[in-house]
mmCIF file of C-alpha atoms in Angstrom:
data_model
loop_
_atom_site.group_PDB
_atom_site.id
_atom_site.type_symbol
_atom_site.label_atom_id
_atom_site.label_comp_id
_atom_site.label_asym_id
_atom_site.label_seq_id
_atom_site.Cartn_x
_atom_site.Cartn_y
_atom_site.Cartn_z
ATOM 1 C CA UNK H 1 96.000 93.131 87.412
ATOM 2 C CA UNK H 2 96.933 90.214 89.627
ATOM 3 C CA UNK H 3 98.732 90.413 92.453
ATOM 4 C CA UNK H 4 102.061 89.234 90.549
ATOM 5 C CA UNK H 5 102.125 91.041 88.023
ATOM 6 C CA UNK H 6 105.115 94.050 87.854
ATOM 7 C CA UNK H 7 102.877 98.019 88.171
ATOM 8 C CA UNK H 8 104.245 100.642 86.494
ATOM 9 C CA UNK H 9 107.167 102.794 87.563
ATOM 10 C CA UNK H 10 109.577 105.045 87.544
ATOM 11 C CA UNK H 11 113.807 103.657 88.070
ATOM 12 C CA UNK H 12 113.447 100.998 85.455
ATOM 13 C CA UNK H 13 116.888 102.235 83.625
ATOM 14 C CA UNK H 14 117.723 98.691 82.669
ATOM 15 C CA UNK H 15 115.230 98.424 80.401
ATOM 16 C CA UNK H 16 116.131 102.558 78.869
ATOM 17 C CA UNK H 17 119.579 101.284 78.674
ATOM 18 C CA UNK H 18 118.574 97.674 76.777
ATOM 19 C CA UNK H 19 115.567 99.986 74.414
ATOM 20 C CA UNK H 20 117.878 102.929 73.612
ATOM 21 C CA UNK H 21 121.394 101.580 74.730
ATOM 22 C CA UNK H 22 124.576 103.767 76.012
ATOM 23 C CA UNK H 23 125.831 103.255 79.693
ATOM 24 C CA UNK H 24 126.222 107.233 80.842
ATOM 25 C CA UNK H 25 122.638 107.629 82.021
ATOM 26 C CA UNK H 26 120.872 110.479 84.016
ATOM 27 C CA UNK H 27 117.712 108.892 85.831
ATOM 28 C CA UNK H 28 115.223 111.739 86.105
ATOM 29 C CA UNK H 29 112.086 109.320 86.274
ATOM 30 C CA UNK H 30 112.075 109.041 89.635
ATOM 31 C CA UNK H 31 111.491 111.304 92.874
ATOM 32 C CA UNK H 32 114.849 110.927 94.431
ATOM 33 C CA UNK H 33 116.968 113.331 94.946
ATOM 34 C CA UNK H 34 120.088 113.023 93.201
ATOM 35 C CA UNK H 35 122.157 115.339 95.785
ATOM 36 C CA UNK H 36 121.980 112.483 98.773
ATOM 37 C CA UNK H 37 123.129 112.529 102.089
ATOM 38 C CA UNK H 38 126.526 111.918 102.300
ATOM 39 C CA UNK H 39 127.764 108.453 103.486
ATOM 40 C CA UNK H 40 130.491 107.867 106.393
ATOM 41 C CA UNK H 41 132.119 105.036 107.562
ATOM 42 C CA UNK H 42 130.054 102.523 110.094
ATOM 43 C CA UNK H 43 131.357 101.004 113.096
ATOM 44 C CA UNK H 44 131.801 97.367 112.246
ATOM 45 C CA UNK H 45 129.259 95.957 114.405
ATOM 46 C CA UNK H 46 126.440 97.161 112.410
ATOM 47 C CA UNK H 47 126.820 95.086 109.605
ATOM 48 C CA UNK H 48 127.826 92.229 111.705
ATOM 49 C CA UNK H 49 125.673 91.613 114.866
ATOM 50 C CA UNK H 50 121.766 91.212 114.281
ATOM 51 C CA UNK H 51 119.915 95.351 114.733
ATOM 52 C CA UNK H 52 119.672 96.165 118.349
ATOM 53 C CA UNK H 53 116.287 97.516 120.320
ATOM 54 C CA UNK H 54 118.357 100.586 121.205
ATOM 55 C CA UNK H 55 119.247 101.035 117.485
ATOM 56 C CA UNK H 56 115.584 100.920 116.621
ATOM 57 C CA UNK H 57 114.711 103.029 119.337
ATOM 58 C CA UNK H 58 117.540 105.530 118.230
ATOM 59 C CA UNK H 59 115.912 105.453 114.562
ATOM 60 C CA UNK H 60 112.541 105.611 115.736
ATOM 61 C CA UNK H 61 113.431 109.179 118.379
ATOM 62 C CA UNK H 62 115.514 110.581 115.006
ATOM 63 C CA UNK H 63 112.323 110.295 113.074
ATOM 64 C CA UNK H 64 110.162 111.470 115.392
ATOM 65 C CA UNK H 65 112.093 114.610 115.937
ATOM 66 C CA UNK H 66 112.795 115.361 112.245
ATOM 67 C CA UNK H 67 109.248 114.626 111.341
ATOM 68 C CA UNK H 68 107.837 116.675 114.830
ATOM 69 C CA UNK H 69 105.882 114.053 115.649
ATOM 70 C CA UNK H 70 105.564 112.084 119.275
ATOM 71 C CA UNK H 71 103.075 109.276 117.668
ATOM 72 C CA UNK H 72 104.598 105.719 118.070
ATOM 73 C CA UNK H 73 106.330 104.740 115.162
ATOM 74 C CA UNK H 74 107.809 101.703 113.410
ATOM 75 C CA UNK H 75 111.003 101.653 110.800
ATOM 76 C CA UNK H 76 110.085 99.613 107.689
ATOM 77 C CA UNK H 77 111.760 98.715 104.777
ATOM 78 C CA UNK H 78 110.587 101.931 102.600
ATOM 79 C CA UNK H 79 106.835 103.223 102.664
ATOM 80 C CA UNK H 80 106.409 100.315 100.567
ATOM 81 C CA UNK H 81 106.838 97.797 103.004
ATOM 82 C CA UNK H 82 104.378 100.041 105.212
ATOM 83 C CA UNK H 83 101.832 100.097 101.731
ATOM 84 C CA UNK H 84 101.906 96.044 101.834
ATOM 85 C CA UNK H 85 101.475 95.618 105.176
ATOM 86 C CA UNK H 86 98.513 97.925 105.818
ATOM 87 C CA UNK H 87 95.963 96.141 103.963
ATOM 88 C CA UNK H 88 96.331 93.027 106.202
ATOM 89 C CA UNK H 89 95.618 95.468 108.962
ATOM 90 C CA UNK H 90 91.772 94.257 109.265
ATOM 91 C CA UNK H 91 89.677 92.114 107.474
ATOM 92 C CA UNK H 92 89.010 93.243 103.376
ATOM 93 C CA UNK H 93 86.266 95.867 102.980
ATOM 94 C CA UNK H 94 85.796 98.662 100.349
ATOM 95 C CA UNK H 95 89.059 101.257 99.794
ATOM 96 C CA UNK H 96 89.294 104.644 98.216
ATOM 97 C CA UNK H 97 92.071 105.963 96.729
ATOM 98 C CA UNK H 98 92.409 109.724 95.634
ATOM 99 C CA UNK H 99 93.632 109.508 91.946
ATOM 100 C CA UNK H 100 95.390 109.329 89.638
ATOM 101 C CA UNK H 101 98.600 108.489 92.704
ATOM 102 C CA UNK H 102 101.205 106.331 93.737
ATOM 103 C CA UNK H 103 99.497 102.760 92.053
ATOM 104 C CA UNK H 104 101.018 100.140 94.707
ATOM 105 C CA UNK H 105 98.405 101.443 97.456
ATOM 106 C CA UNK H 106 95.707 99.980 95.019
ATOM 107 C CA UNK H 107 97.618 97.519 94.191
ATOM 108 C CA UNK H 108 98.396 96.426 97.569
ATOM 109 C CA UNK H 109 94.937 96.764 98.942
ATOM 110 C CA UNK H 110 93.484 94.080 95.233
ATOM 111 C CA UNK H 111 96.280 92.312 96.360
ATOM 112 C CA UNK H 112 94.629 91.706 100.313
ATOM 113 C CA UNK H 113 91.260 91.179 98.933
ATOM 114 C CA UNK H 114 89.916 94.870 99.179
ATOM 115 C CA UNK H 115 87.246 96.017 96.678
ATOM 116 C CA UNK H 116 89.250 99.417 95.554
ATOM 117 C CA UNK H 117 87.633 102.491 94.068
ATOM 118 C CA UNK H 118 90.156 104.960 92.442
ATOM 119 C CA UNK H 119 88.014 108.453 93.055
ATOM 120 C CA UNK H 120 88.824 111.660 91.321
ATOM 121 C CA UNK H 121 87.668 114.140 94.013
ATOM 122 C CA UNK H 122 88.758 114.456 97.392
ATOM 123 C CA UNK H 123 84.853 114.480 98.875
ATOM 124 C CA UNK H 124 84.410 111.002 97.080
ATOM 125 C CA UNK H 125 86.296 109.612 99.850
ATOM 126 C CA UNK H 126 83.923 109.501 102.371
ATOM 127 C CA UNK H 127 82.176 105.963 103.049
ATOM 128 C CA UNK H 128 85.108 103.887 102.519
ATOM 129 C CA UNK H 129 86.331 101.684 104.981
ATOM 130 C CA UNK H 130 89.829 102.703 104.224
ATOM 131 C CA UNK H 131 90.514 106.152 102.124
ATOM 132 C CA UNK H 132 94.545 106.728 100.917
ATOM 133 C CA UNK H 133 95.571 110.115 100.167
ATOM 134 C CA UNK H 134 99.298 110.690 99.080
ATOM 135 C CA UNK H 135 99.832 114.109 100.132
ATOM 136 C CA UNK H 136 101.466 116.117 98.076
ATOM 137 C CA UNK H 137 100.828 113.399 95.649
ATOM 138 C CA UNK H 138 102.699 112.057 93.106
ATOM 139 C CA UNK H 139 103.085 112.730 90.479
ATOM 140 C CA UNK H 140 100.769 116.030 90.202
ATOM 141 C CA UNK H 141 101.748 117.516 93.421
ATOM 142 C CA UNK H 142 98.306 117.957 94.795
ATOM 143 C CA UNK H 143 97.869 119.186 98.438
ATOM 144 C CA UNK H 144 95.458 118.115 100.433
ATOM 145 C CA UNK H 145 95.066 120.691 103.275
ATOM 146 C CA UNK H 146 95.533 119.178 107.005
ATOM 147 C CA UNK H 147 91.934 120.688 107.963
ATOM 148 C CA UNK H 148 90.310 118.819 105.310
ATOM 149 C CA UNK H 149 92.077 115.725 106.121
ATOM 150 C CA UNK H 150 91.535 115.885 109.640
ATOM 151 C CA UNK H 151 87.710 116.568 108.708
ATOM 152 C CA UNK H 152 87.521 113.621 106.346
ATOM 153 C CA UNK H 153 89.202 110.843 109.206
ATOM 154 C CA UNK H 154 85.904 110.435 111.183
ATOM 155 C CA UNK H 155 83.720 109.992 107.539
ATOM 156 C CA UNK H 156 86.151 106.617 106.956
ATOM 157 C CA UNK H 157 87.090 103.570 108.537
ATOM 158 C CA UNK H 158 90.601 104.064 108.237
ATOM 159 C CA UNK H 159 92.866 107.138 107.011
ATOM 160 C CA UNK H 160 96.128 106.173 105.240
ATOM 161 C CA UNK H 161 97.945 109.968 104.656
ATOM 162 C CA UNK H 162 101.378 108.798 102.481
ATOM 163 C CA UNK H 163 103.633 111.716 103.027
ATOM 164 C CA UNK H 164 106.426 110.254 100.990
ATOM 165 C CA UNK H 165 107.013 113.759 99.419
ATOM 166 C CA UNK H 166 106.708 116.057 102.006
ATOM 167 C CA UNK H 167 110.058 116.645 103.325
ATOM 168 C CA UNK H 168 110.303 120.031 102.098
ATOM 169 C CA UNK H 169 107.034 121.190 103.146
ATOM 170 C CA UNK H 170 106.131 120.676 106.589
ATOM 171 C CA UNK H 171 103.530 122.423 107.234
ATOM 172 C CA UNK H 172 101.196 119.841 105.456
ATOM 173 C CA UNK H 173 102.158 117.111 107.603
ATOM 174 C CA UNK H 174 99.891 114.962 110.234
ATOM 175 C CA UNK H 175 102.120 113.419 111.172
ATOM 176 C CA UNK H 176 101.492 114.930 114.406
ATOM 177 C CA UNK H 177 98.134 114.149 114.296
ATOM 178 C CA UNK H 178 98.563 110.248 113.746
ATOM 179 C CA UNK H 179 96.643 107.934 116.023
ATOM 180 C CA UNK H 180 93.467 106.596 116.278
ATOM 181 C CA UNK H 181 91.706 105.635 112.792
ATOM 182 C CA UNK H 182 94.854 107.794 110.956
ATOM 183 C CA UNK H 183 98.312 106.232 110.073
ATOM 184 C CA UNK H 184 101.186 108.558 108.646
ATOM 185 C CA UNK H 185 103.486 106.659 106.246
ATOM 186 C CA UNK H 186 106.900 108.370 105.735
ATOM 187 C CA UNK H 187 109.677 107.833 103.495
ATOM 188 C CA UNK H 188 113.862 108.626 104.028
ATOM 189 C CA UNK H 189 115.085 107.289 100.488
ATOM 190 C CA UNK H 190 113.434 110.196 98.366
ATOM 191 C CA UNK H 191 114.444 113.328 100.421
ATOM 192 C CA UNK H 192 117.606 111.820 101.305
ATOM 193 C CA UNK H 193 118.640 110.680 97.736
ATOM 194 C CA UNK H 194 119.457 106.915 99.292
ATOM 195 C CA UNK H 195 116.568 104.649 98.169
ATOM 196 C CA UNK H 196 118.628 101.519 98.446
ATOM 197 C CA UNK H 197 118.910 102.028 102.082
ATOM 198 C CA UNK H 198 115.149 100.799 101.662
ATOM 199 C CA UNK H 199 113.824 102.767 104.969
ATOM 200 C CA UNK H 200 110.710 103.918 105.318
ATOM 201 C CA UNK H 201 108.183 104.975 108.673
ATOM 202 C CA UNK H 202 104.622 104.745 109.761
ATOM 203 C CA UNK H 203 102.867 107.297 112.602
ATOM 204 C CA UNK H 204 99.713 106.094 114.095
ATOM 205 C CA UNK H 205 97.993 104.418 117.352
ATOM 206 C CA UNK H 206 100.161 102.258 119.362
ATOM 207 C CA UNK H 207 98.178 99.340 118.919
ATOM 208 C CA UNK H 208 98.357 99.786 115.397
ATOM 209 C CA UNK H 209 101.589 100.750 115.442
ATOM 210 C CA UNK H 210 102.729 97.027 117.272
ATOM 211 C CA UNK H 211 100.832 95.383 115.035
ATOM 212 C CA UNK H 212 102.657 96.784 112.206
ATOM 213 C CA UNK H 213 105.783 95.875 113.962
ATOM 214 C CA UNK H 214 104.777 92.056 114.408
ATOM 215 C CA UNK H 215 103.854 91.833 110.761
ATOM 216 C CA UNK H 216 107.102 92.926 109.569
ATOM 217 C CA UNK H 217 109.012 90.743 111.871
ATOM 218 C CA UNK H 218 111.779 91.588 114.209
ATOM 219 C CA UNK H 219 114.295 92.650 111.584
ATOM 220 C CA UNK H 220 112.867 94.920 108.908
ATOM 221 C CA UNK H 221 115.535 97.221 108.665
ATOM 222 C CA UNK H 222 118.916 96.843 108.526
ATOM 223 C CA UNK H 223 121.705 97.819 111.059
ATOM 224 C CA UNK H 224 123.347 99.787 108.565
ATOM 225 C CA UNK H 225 120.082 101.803 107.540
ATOM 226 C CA UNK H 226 119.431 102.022 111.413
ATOM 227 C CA UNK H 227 122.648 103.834 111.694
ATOM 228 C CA UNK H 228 122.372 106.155 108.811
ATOM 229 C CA UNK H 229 118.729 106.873 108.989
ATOM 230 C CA UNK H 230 119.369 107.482 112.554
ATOM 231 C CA UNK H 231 122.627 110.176 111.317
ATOM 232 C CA UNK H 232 120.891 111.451 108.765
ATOM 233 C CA UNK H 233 117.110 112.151 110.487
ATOM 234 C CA UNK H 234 119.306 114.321 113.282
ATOM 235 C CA UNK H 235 121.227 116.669 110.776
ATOM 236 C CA UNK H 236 119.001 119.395 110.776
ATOM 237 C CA UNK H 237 121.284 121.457 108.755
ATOM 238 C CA UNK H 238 121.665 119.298 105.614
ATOM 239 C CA UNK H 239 118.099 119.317 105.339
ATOM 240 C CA UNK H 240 117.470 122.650 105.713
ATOM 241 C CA UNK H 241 120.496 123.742 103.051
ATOM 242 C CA UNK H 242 118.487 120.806 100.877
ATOM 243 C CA UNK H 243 114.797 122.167 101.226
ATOM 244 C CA UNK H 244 116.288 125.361 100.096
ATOM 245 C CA UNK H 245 118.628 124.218 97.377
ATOM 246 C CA UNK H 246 115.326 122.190 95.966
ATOM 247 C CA UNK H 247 113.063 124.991 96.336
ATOM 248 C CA UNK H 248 115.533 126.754 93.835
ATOM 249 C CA UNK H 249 116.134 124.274 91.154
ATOM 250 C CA UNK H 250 112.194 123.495 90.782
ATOM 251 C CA UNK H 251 111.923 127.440 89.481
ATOM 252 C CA UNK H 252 115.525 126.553 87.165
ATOM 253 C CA UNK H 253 113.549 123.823 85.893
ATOM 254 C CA UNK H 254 110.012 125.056 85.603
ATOM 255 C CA UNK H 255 111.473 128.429 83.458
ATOM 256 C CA UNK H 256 113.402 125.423 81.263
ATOM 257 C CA UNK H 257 109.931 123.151 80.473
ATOM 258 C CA UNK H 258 108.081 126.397 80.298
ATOM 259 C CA UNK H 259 110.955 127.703 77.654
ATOM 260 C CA UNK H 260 109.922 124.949 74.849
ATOM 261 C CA UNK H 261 106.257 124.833 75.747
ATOM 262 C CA UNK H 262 105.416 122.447 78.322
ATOM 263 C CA UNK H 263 102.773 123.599 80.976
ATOM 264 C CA UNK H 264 103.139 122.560 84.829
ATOM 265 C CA UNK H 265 100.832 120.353 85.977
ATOM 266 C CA UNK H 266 102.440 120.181 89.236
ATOM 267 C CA UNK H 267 104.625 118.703 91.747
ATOM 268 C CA UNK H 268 107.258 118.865 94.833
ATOM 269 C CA UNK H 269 110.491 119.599 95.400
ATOM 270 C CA UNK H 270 111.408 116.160 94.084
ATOM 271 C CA UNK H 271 109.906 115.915 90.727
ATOM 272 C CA UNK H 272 107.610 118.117 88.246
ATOM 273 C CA UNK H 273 105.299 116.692 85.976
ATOM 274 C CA UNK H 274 104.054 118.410 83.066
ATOM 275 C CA UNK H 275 101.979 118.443 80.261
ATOM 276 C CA UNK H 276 103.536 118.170 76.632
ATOM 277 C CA UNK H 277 102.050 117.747 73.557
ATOM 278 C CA UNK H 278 102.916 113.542 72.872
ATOM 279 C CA UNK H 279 104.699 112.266 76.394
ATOM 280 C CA UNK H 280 105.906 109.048 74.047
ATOM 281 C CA UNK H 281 108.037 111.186 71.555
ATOM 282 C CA UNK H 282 108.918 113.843 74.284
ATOM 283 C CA UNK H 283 110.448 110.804 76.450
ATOM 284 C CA UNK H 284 111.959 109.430 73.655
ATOM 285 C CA UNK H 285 113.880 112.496 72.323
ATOM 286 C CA UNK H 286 115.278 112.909 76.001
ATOM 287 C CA UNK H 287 116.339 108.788 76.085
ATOM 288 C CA UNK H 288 118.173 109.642 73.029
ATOM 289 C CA UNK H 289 120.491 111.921 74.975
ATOM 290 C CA UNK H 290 120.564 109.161 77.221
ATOM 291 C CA UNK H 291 117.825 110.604 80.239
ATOM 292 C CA UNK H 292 115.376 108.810 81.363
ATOM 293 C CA UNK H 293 111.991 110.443 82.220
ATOM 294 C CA UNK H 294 108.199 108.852 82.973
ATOM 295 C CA UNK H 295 105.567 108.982 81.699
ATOM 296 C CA UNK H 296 102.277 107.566 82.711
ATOM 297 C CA UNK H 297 99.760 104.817 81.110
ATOM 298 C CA UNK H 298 97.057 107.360 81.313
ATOM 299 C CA UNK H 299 97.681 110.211 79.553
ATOM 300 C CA UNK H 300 99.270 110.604 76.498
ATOM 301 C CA UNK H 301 100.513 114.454 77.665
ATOM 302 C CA UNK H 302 101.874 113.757 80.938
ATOM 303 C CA UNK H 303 105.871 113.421 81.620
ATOM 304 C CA UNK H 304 107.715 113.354 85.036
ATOM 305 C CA UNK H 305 111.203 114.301 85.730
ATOM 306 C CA UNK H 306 113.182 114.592 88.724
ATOM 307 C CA UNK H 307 115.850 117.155 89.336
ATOM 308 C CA UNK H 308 119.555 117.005 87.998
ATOM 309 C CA UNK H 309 121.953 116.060 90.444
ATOM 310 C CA UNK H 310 125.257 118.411 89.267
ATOM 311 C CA UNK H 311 125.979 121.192 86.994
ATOM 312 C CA UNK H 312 126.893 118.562 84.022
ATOM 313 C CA UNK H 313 123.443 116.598 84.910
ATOM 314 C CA UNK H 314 121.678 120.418 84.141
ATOM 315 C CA UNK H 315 123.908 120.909 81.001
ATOM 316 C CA UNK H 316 122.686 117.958 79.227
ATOM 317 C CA UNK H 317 119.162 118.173 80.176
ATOM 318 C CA UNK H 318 119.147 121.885 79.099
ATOM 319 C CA UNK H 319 121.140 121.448 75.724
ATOM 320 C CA UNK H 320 118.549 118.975 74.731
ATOM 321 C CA UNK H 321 115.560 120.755 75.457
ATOM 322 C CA UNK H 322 116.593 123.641 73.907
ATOM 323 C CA UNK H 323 117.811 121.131 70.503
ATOM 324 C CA UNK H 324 113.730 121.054 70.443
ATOM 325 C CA UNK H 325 111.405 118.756 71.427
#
């Protein structure tokens, strides 16, 4: 694939709505949350003057608390921006990537001139000048323990640990541990349900970490996703009410996909994938009701869906599974 051409992913309702038509939607194909953080109103000067230093550095202290880290730290433009920019890091060598994952970190890394090797097994990692493991990963929810992790960052160059998903589970972070050969890439758009603010963090060494910084230029992130992220990253009790309101729904949704005889292959509290017995049809029976799942070029069995976002959203995804599938 060359470095132009559009990957695979979930979010791509235009093209459900121009295949299947209708305009009342529910997109489930993605890992956002569909509950997000409420919005407020901004003080005028943060859409109109250019982002501040103390802004940033506001940002940067609200993400370090809510992510109980003290590692430097730079705001981004999503994890993506942090995917793109990490391959230019140092000169091209020979990546690993744990998969089947998240396909713009190989992407990326073709993109920069890296020979990539996509490795099933987590011990195939070792020997690569830079190893990515999105942990849990999407979309089968593997966990990666910290120990083994921490044991595999002297075996590689470089240790890329993408914890876009792991919000709601804590305890599997290193993002405490960043620095050194490891950088921690965060995202706020999935656990926070606001993708378009387009924010995203990376952890690591503070050389790395200003390099980063002067690669994505002085103004990565908007004033108004300074400000919210900033709001947002501090309210420790809307995260804890949605870590436990997630935690919930995965069981209400597991017990539905288990009810018409899909298996759980895994996931987070953002998403579960499972296995069904033709992904194409099973996709297309739910587009028909107008939701929009994913599925995934390499399997014919696999389908992805996020979690309703209201009692109506769970109504229609329940009345059509149990139509049949």
């Amino acid at each position: 694939m060359s470095q132009n051409q559009a990957r695979d992913h979930g979010g791509n309702i235009d093209a459900a709505k121009a295949r299947f038509g209708g305009a009342d939607w529910i997109d489930l194909s993605t890992g956002i949350n569909r509950v997000p953080y409420p919005l407020c109103d901004l003080p005028g000067e943060v859409w109109t003057g250019l982002p501040t230093a103390t802004q940033k550095a506001a940002l940067i202290t609200a993400a370090q608390r809510a992510f109980d880290t003290s590692a430097p730290g730079v705001a981004l433009a999503g994890a993506q921006q942090a995917i793109q920019l990490v391959p230019r890091l140092t000169a091209p060598g020979h990546a690993k990537v744990l998969a089947p994952t998240y396909n713009e970190h190989a992407g990326a890394l073709r993109g920069a001139g890296w020979k990539v090797t996509e490795v099933p097994r987590f011990e195939d990692l070792a020997g690569a000048d830079l190893a990515v493991v999105v942990n849990p990963n999407n979309p089968d929810g593997r966990v990666s323990a910290p120990e083994a992790l921490q044991a595999l960052s002297p075996k590689v160059g470089r240790l890329i640990v993408d914890e876009s998903f792991a919000d709601a589970t804590p305890d599997i972070s290193l993002a405490d541990q960043a620095g050194g050969n490891l950088i921690v890439l965060r995202s706020f758009g999935k656990f926070y349900g606001l993708a378009g603010l387009r924010l995203g963090f990376a952890f690591g060494a503070a050389e790395t970490i200003a390099q980063l910084s002067d690669m994505a230029g002085p103004w990565p992130v908007s004033g108004p996703a300074l400000e919210i992220g900033a709001r947002a990253l501090s309210d420790t009790v809307w995260a804890e009410a949605t870590t436990a309101r997630l935690t919930g729904e995965v069981m209400q949704i597991d017990a539905l996909a288990k009810a018409v005889g899909w298996a759980l292959i895994g996931g987070t509290a953002l998403f579960r994938t499972y296995a069904t017995l033709d992904a194409v049809a099973a996709q297309e029976k739910l587009a028909r009701a107008q939701i929009w799942s994913r599925i995934f070029p390499y399997s014919q069995h696999w389908l992805r869906l996020g979690l309703p976002g209201s009692a109506a959203e769970w109504t229609r995804l329940e009345k059509v599974l149990t139509d049949g599938l």
